Amino acid sequence: MPNITLYLLFIFPLPIIACHNIFFSQIQLQGPPDLVISILQLKGLVLRHCANYVSGNRVLSFCADLTQIVSIFKKMETGLTSNNQDENKDKMSKSMKKVLLVLNCIMLGLGNCGGPLVQRLYFIKGGKRVWISSWLQTAGWPFLFIPLICSFFYKKRNGRPETKLFSLKPPLFIPCAVLGVLTGLDDYLAAYGVSRLPVSTSALIIATQLAFTAGFAYLLVKQKFTAFTINAVFLLSIGAVVLALHSSTDRPDHESKIKYYEGFFMTLGASALYGFILPSIELTFKKAKQPITYSLVMEMQIVISFFATAFCTVGMLINHDFKAFPREARNFDLGEATYYVILSVTALFWQFFFLGAIGVIFCASSLLSGIVIATLLPVTESLAVLFFHEKFQVEKGLSLALSLWGFISYFYGEFKLIKKKKKHEPDVVGSAP
């Protein structure tokens, strides 16, 4: 009988060692630091306990290790509870997300209407540097540090001491850097178009962005389409074709046909490229390996704008545009002081645009962001005619009518879809700022 007991005590550690090899090899040590340390301590105790059984120090080892194992499991339970509480803090209520969506739509509207107008004013009153104009579209990224710092201190004061000012991780940083370079190229194409075309014409061309956004959203993020969405994309495309066939009627007197068509196709290229960028941002959100909060969205926009500005800075250095600032300011029609004010306001408006666009993607989708941009077309058209006395021919009126028809079709379809799904959606829908 004693021999059997000794035999059982000797082989008893073997299943434990086997369980250890299976269990701990499958654990991914991720989560709160205290929880990871507890798991590692438990692993060490299991191995030590097995070794003590083999060496003969069984009873004393069992009593000592049992107390420590109970203590470790309590720590692990506390760590898991704390982790769940942190995840709940990151949840955003449905009503809060709606408020944030409205706020981002307002910013997107201000940037989408004000940016092209002030940018066109720069060229009309004596500005000639396309790289400067494209550089200004993202050079306002330091403004974003103001809300980011406010969010940081707010979280600190509300019991989240682990909060970092900049929490963007490398797997998310690299895609943002690539998107930044593409945004810099898009800025140049759009700025070149605005320098050659009336604002009303360039705005109508930019409206085709919705078709590109819809196509890339289908390819990249598997965006589902309804009959209303397809109808909207078709009408917008027809409107752009009508405008293209009769585009030479609004060519400025001092502009050659070649330069005018260069501006037309550059703007169309900018529309297509930004139609690719918006779904790419949404895809980056979906593939991110960290929780996406609105603070993180601002960090992403800072990185995107920084690399876009760096791209345009290289162009400015090659074109010697930095040396042209003082000379261009002295020769500006509205005065030197007004010149710098216009540059600053341009940077601010475009930063509103980009932050609003990425914010709408965070709250809804890239397709909705494209829809909002296109929906503001009548406002931009009206402001261009009002301030710059641009021509508004029949072709533009027809294109505008087709665009409005497309917008109404899309929103009606979305309204029906939301109404259908409203009863099945939970109250918690996203991540907190």
Coordinates of C-alpha atoms in Angstrom, one line a residue:
M1 CA 0.0 0.0 0.0
P2 CA 2.7 2.6 0.8
N3 CA 4.5 1.7 -2.4
I4 CA 1.3 2.4 -4.3
T5 CA 1.0 5.8 -2.5
L6 CA 4.6 6.7 -3.3
Y7 CA 4.0 5.7 -6.9
L8 CA 0.9 7.9 -7.2
L9 CA 2.7 10.8 -5.6
F10 CA 5.6 10.4 -8.0
I11 CA 3.4 10.3 -11.2
F12 CA 0.9 12.9 -10.0
P13 CA 3.1 15.9 -11.3
L14 CA 3.3 14.4 -14.8
P15 CA -0.3 15.4 -15.8
I16 CA 0.3 18.8 -14.2
I17 CA 3.4 19.3 -16.4
A18 CA 1.5 18.2 -19.4
C19 CA -1.3 20.6 -18.7
H20 CA 1.2 23.3 -18.1
N21 CA 2.8 22.7 -21.6
I22 CA -0.6 22.8 -23.3
F23 CA -2.2 25.6 -21.3
F24 CA 0.6 28.1 -21.0
S25 CA 1.8 27.6 -24.5
Q26 CA -1.6 28.7 -25.8
I27 CA -1.9 31.8 -23.7
Q28 CA -1.3 35.1 -25.4
L29 CA 0.1 37.3 -22.7
Q30 CA -1.9 40.4 -23.6
G31 CA -3.9 42.7 -21.3
P32 CA -3.2 44.6 -18.1
P33 CA 0.3 44.3 -16.8
D34 CA -0.8 43.0 -13.4
L35 CA -2.8 40.2 -15.0
V36 CA 0.2 39.2 -17.2
I37 CA 2.5 39.1 -14.1
S38 CA 0.0 37.0 -12.2
I39 CA -0.2 34.5 -15.0
L40 CA 3.6 34.3 -15.1
Q41 CA 3.8 33.8 -11.3
L42 CA 1.2 31.0 -11.5
K43 CA 3.2 29.3 -14.2
G44 CA 6.3 29.5 -12.0
L45 CA 4.5 28.0 -9.0
V46 CA 3.1 25.1 -11.0
L47 CA 6.6 24.2 -12.2
R48 CA 8.1 24.6 -8.7
H49 CA 5.4 22.6 -7.1
C50 CA 6.0 19.7 -9.6
A51 CA 9.7 19.8 -8.9
N52 CA 9.1 19.7 -5.1
Y53 CA 6.9 16.6 -5.7
V54 CA 9.6 14.9 -7.6
S55 CA 12.3 15.8 -5.0
G56 CA 10.2 14.7 -2.0
N57 CA 9.3 18.0 -0.3
R58 CA 5.6 17.4 -0.9
V59 CA 3.5 18.4 2.2
L60 CA 5.3 21.6 3.1
S61 CA 5.5 22.6 -0.5
F62 CA 1.7 22.0 -1.0
C63 CA 0.7 24.2 2.0
A64 CA 3.0 27.1 1.1
D65 CA 2.1 27.1 -2.6
L66 CA -1.6 26.7 -2.1
T67 CA -1.8 30.0 -0.2
Q68 CA 0.2 31.8 -3.0
I69 CA -2.0 30.2 -5.7
V70 CA -5.2 31.5 -4.0
S71 CA -3.7 35.0 -3.8
I72 CA -2.7 35.0 -7.5
F73 CA -6.1 33.9 -8.6
K74 CA -7.6 36.8 -6.6
K75 CA -5.3 39.2 -8.4
M76 CA -6.2 37.7 -11.8
E77 CA -9.9 38.1 -11.0
T78 CA -9.3 41.7 -10.0
G79 CA -7.3 42.3 -13.1
L80 CA -10.0 40.9 -15.4
T81 CA -12.7 42.9 -13.6
S82 CA -10.6 46.1 -14.0
N83 CA -10.0 45.3 -17.7
N84 CA -13.8 44.8 -18.2
Q85 CA -14.4 48.1 -16.5
D86 CA -11.9 49.9 -18.8
E87 CA -13.7 48.3 -21.9
N88 CA -17.0 49.6 -20.6
K89 CA -15.6 53.1 -20.2
D90 CA -14.6 53.0 -23.9
K91 CA -18.2 52.3 -25.0
M92 CA -20.1 55.2 -26.4
S93 CA -23.9 55.6 -26.2
K94 CA -25.9 55.8 -29.3
S95 CA -27.1 59.4 -28.5
M96 CA -23.5 60.5 -27.9
K97 CA -22.4 59.1 -31.2
K98 CA -25.2 61.0 -33.0
V99 CA -24.0 64.2 -31.4
L100 CA -20.5 63.5 -32.5
L101 CA -21.7 62.7 -36.0
V102 CA -23.5 66.1 -36.2
L103 CA -20.5 67.9 -34.9
N104 CA -18.2 66.3 -37.6
C105 CA -20.8 67.0 -40.3
I106 CA -20.7 70.7 -39.3
M107 CA -16.9 70.7 -39.4
L108 CA -16.9 68.9 -42.8
G109 CA -19.5 71.5 -44.1
L110 CA -17.4 74.5 -43.0
G111 CA -14.2 73.0 -44.6
N112 CA -15.9 71.8 -47.7
C113 CA -17.5 75.2 -48.5
G114 CA -15.0 77.6 -47.0
G115 CA -11.8 75.8 -48.1
P116 CA -12.3 76.0 -51.9
L117 CA -13.6 79.6 -51.7
V118 CA -10.6 81.0 -49.8
Q119 CA -8.2 78.9 -51.8
R120 CA -9.7 80.3 -55.1
L121 CA -9.5 83.8 -53.6
Y122 CA -5.7 83.3 -53.2
F123 CA -5.4 82.6 -56.9
I124 CA -7.7 85.4 -58.0
K125 CA -6.0 88.1 -56.1
G126 CA -2.4 87.4 -57.2
G127 CA -1.4 84.0 -55.8
K128 CA 0.3 81.7 -58.3
R129 CA 2.0 79.0 -56.3
V130 CA 0.2 75.6 -56.6
W131 CA 2.5 73.9 -54.1
I132 CA 1.8 76.6 -51.5
S133 CA -1.9 76.1 -51.9
S134 CA -1.7 72.3 -51.6
W135 CA 0.7 72.6 -48.6
L136 CA -1.9 74.8 -46.8
Q137 CA -4.6 72.1 -47.1
T138 CA -2.9 70.0 -44.4
A139 CA -0.4 72.5 -42.8
G140 CA -3.0 73.2 -40.1
W141 CA -2.5 69.9 -38.3
P142 CA -1.0 71.5 -35.1
F143 CA -4.5 72.9 -34.4
L144 CA -5.5 69.4 -33.6
F145 CA -3.3 69.3 -30.6
I146 CA -5.7 71.6 -28.8
P147 CA -8.7 69.2 -28.7
L148 CA -6.3 66.2 -28.2
I149 CA -4.7 67.8 -25.1
C150 CA -8.2 68.7 -23.8
S151 CA -9.3 65.1 -24.2
F152 CA -6.2 63.9 -22.5
F153 CA -6.7 66.0 -19.3
Y154 CA -10.4 65.2 -19.3
K155 CA -9.6 61.5 -19.1
K156 CA -7.0 62.0 -16.5
R157 CA -9.4 63.9 -14.3
N158 CA -12.1 61.2 -14.7
G159 CA -10.1 58.4 -13.2
R160 CA -8.1 57.0 -16.1
P161 CA -4.5 57.6 -15.1
E162 CA -3.2 55.1 -17.7
T163 CA -4.3 57.4 -20.5
K164 CA -1.5 58.5 -22.9
L165 CA -1.4 61.7 -24.9
F166 CA -0.4 59.8 -28.0
S167 CA -1.5 56.2 -28.1
L168 CA -1.2 55.4 -31.8
K169 CA 0.7 52.1 -32.3
P170 CA 3.0 51.1 -35.2
P171 CA 0.5 48.8 -36.9
L172 CA -1.9 51.8 -37.2
F173 CA 0.9 54.4 -37.7
I174 CA 2.3 52.9 -40.9
P175 CA -1.1 52.9 -42.8
C176 CA -1.7 56.5 -41.7
A177 CA 1.7 57.5 -43.0
V178 CA 0.9 55.9 -46.4
L179 CA -2.5 57.6 -46.5
G180 CA -0.8 60.9 -45.6
V181 CA 1.5 60.7 -48.7
L182 CA -1.6 59.9 -50.9
T183 CA -3.4 62.8 -49.3
G184 CA -0.5 65.1 -50.2
L185 CA -0.7 64.0 -53.8
D186 CA -4.5 64.6 -53.7
D187 CA -3.9 68.1 -52.3
Y188 CA -1.7 69.0 -55.2
L189 CA -4.1 67.7 -57.8
A190 CA -7.0 69.6 -56.2
A191 CA -5.0 72.8 -55.8
Y192 CA -4.0 72.7 -59.4
G193 CA -7.6 72.3 -60.4
V194 CA -8.8 75.2 -58.3
S195 CA -6.0 77.4 -59.8
R196 CA -7.4 76.8 -63.3
L197 CA -11.2 76.3 -62.8
P198 CA -14.0 78.4 -61.4
V199 CA -15.1 77.2 -58.0
S200 CA -18.5 76.3 -59.2
T201 CA -17.0 74.0 -61.9
S202 CA -14.4 72.4 -59.7
A203 CA -17.1 71.7 -57.0
L204 CA -19.3 69.9 -59.6
I205 CA -16.3 67.8 -60.7
I206 CA -15.5 67.0 -57.0
A207 CA -19.1 65.7 -56.7
T208 CA -18.1 62.7 -58.8
Q209 CA -16.1 61.6 -55.8
L210 CA -19.2 59.9 -54.5
A211 CA -19.1 57.5 -57.4
F212 CA -15.4 56.7 -56.8
T213 CA -16.1 56.4 -53.0
A214 CA -19.0 54.0 -53.6
G215 CA -16.9 51.8 -55.9
F216 CA -13.9 51.6 -53.7
A217 CA -16.1 51.1 -50.6
Y218 CA -17.6 48.1 -52.3
L219 CA -14.1 46.7 -53.1
L220 CA -12.3 47.5 -49.8
V221 CA -14.9 47.4 -47.0
K222 CA -17.7 45.3 -48.7
Q223 CA -20.1 48.2 -48.6
K224 CA -23.7 47.0 -49.3
F225 CA -25.7 48.9 -51.9
T226 CA -29.4 49.4 -52.3
A227 CA -31.3 50.4 -55.4
F228 CA -31.3 54.0 -54.1
T229 CA -27.5 54.0 -53.7
I230 CA -26.9 52.8 -57.2
N231 CA -29.4 55.3 -58.6
A232 CA -27.6 58.1 -56.7
V233 CA -24.2 57.1 -58.1
F234 CA -25.6 56.8 -61.6
L235 CA -27.2 60.3 -61.5
L236 CA -24.0 61.9 -60.2
S237 CA -22.0 60.3 -62.9
I238 CA -24.4 61.5 -65.6
G239 CA -24.2 65.0 -64.1
A240 CA -20.4 65.0 -64.4
V241 CA -20.6 63.8 -68.0
V242 CA -23.0 66.7 -68.9
L243 CA -20.6 69.2 -67.3
A244 CA -17.6 67.7 -69.1
L245 CA -19.2 67.9 -72.5
H246 CA -19.9 71.6 -72.1
S247 CA -17.1 72.6 -69.8
S248 CA -15.4 75.1 -72.1
T249 CA -18.3 77.6 -71.9
D250 CA -17.1 78.8 -68.4
R251 CA -13.4 79.0 -69.2
P252 CA -11.9 82.2 -67.8
D253 CA -10.8 84.7 -70.5
H254 CA -7.1 84.6 -69.4
E255 CA -7.0 80.8 -69.4
S256 CA -5.9 78.8 -72.4
K257 CA -7.8 75.7 -73.4
I258 CA -4.9 73.4 -72.6
K259 CA -4.5 74.9 -69.1
Y260 CA -8.3 74.7 -68.6
Y261 CA -8.5 71.0 -69.5
E262 CA -5.4 70.3 -67.4
G263 CA -7.3 71.7 -64.4
F264 CA -10.4 69.7 -65.3
F265 CA -8.6 66.4 -65.4
M266 CA -6.4 67.2 -62.4
T267 CA -9.6 67.9 -60.4
L268 CA -11.2 64.7 -61.7
G269 CA -8.0 62.8 -60.6
A270 CA -8.2 64.4 -57.2
S271 CA -11.8 63.3 -56.9
A272 CA -10.9 59.7 -57.8
L273 CA -7.9 59.6 -55.4
Y274 CA -9.9 60.9 -52.5
G275 CA -12.6 58.5 -53.3
F276 CA -10.0 55.8 -52.7
I277 CA -8.6 57.4 -49.5
L278 CA -12.0 57.6 -47.7
P279 CA -12.7 53.8 -47.8
S280 CA -9.0 53.1 -47.1
I281 CA -9.4 55.0 -43.8
E282 CA -12.5 53.0 -43.0
L283 CA -10.6 49.8 -43.8
T284 CA -7.8 51.0 -41.5
F285 CA -10.4 51.3 -38.7
K286 CA -11.6 47.8 -39.3
K287 CA -8.1 46.3 -39.4
A288 CA -6.8 48.2 -36.3
K289 CA -5.5 46.0 -33.5
Q290 CA -6.5 48.6 -30.8
P291 CA -9.7 50.2 -29.8
I292 CA -10.7 53.1 -32.0
T293 CA -11.7 56.1 -30.0
Y294 CA -12.3 59.7 -31.2
S295 CA -9.0 60.7 -29.5
L296 CA -7.3 58.1 -31.6
V297 CA -9.1 59.4 -34.7
M298 CA -7.5 62.8 -34.0
E299 CA -4.1 61.2 -33.6
M300 CA -4.5 59.5 -37.0
Q301 CA -5.5 62.7 -38.6
I302 CA -2.4 64.4 -37.2
V303 CA -0.2 61.7 -38.7
I304 CA -2.0 61.8 -42.0
S305 CA -1.8 65.6 -42.2
F306 CA 1.9 65.6 -41.1
F307 CA 3.0 63.2 -43.9
A308 CA 0.8 65.0 -46.5
T309 CA 2.4 68.3 -45.4
A310 CA 5.9 66.7 -45.7
F311 CA 5.1 65.5 -49.2
C312 CA 4.0 69.0 -50.2
T313 CA 7.0 70.5 -48.4
V314 CA 9.3 68.6 -50.7
G315 CA 7.5 70.0 -53.7
M316 CA 7.8 73.5 -52.3
L317 CA 11.6 73.1 -51.7
I318 CA 12.1 71.8 -55.3
N319 CA 10.0 74.7 -56.7
H320 CA 11.7 77.3 -54.3
D321 CA 8.3 78.3 -53.0
F322 CA 9.5 79.2 -49.5
K323 CA 11.6 82.1 -51.0
A324 CA 8.5 83.3 -52.8
F325 CA 6.4 84.0 -49.7
P326 CA 7.6 87.6 -49.0
R327 CA 7.6 88.6 -52.7
E328 CA 4.1 87.2 -53.3
A329 CA 2.8 88.8 -50.1
R330 CA 4.1 92.3 -51.2
N331 CA 2.4 91.9 -54.6
F332 CA -0.9 90.5 -53.3
D333 CA -3.9 92.6 -54.4
L334 CA -5.5 92.8 -51.0
G335 CA -2.3 93.7 -49.1
E336 CA 0.5 91.9 -47.3
A337 CA -1.3 91.4 -44.0
T338 CA -4.4 90.1 -45.8
Y339 CA -2.2 87.6 -47.7
Y340 CA -1.0 85.9 -44.5
V341 CA -4.6 86.0 -43.1
I342 CA -5.9 84.2 -46.1
L343 CA -3.1 81.5 -45.9
S344 CA -4.0 80.9 -42.2
V345 CA -7.7 80.8 -42.8
T346 CA -7.2 78.4 -45.7
A347 CA -5.2 76.0 -43.4
L348 CA -7.9 76.2 -40.7
F349 CA -10.8 75.5 -43.1
W350 CA -9.1 72.5 -44.7
Q351 CA -8.2 71.0 -41.3
F352 CA -11.9 71.3 -40.5
F353 CA -12.6 69.4 -43.7
F354 CA -10.2 66.5 -43.1
L355 CA -11.1 66.1 -39.4
G356 CA -14.8 66.2 -40.3
A357 CA -14.4 63.6 -43.1
I358 CA -12.5 61.1 -40.9
G359 CA -14.9 61.8 -38.0
V360 CA -17.9 60.9 -40.1
I361 CA -16.2 57.7 -41.2
F362 CA -15.6 56.9 -37.5
C363 CA -19.2 57.6 -36.6
A364 CA -20.8 56.1 -39.7
S365 CA -19.0 55.1 -43.0
S366 CA -16.8 56.4 -45.8
L367 CA -19.8 56.4 -48.1
L368 CA -21.7 58.7 -45.8
S369 CA -18.7 61.0 -45.7
G370 CA -18.7 61.1 -49.5
I371 CA -22.4 61.8 -49.5
V372 CA -22.0 64.8 -47.1
I373 CA -19.3 66.3 -49.2
A374 CA -21.4 66.0 -52.4
T375 CA -24.6 67.2 -50.6
L376 CA -22.9 70.5 -49.8
L377 CA -22.4 71.2 -53.6
P378 CA -25.3 73.6 -53.9
V379 CA -24.0 75.7 -51.0
T380 CA -20.5 75.9 -52.6
E381 CA -22.1 76.7 -56.0
S382 CA -24.2 79.5 -54.6
L383 CA -21.4 81.1 -52.6
A384 CA -19.1 81.0 -55.6
V385 CA -21.7 82.8 -57.8
L386 CA -22.4 85.3 -54.9
F387 CA -18.8 86.2 -54.0
F388 CA -16.9 85.7 -57.3
H389 CA -19.7 86.5 -59.8
E390 CA -19.0 83.3 -61.7
K391 CA -21.1 82.3 -64.7
F392 CA -23.9 79.7 -64.1
Q393 CA -24.9 78.2 -67.4
V394 CA -27.7 75.8 -68.3
E395 CA -25.2 72.9 -68.2
K396 CA -24.3 73.6 -64.6
G397 CA -28.0 73.9 -63.7
L398 CA -28.7 70.5 -65.3
S399 CA -25.7 68.9 -63.5
L400 CA -26.8 70.4 -60.2
A401 CA -30.3 69.1 -60.6
L402 CA -29.1 65.6 -61.3
S403 CA -26.8 65.8 -58.3
L404 CA -29.6 66.9 -56.0
W405 CA -31.8 64.1 -57.4
G406 CA -29.0 61.7 -56.6
F407 CA -28.6 63.0 -53.0
I408 CA -32.3 62.8 -52.3
S409 CA -32.4 59.2 -53.7
Y410 CA -29.5 58.2 -51.5
F411 CA -30.9 59.7 -48.3
Y412 CA -34.3 58.3 -48.9
G413 CA -32.8 54.9 -49.2
E414 CA -30.7 55.3 -46.1
F415 CA -33.8 56.6 -44.2
K416 CA -35.7 53.4 -45.1
L417 CA -32.7 51.2 -44.2
I418 CA -32.2 52.9 -40.8
K419 CA -35.9 52.6 -40.0
K420 CA -35.8 48.9 -40.9
K421 CA -32.8 48.2 -38.7
K422 CA -33.7 50.5 -35.8
K423 CA -35.4 47.9 -33.7
H424 CA -32.5 45.4 -33.9
E425 CA -29.6 47.8 -32.9
P426 CA -28.3 47.8 -29.3
D427 CA -27.9 51.1 -27.4
V428 CA -24.1 50.8 -27.3
V429 CA -22.6 51.3 -30.7
G430 CA -19.0 52.5 -30.5
S431 CA -16.0 53.7 -28.6
A432 CA -15.8 56.7 -26.4
P433 CA -13.7 59.8 -27.0

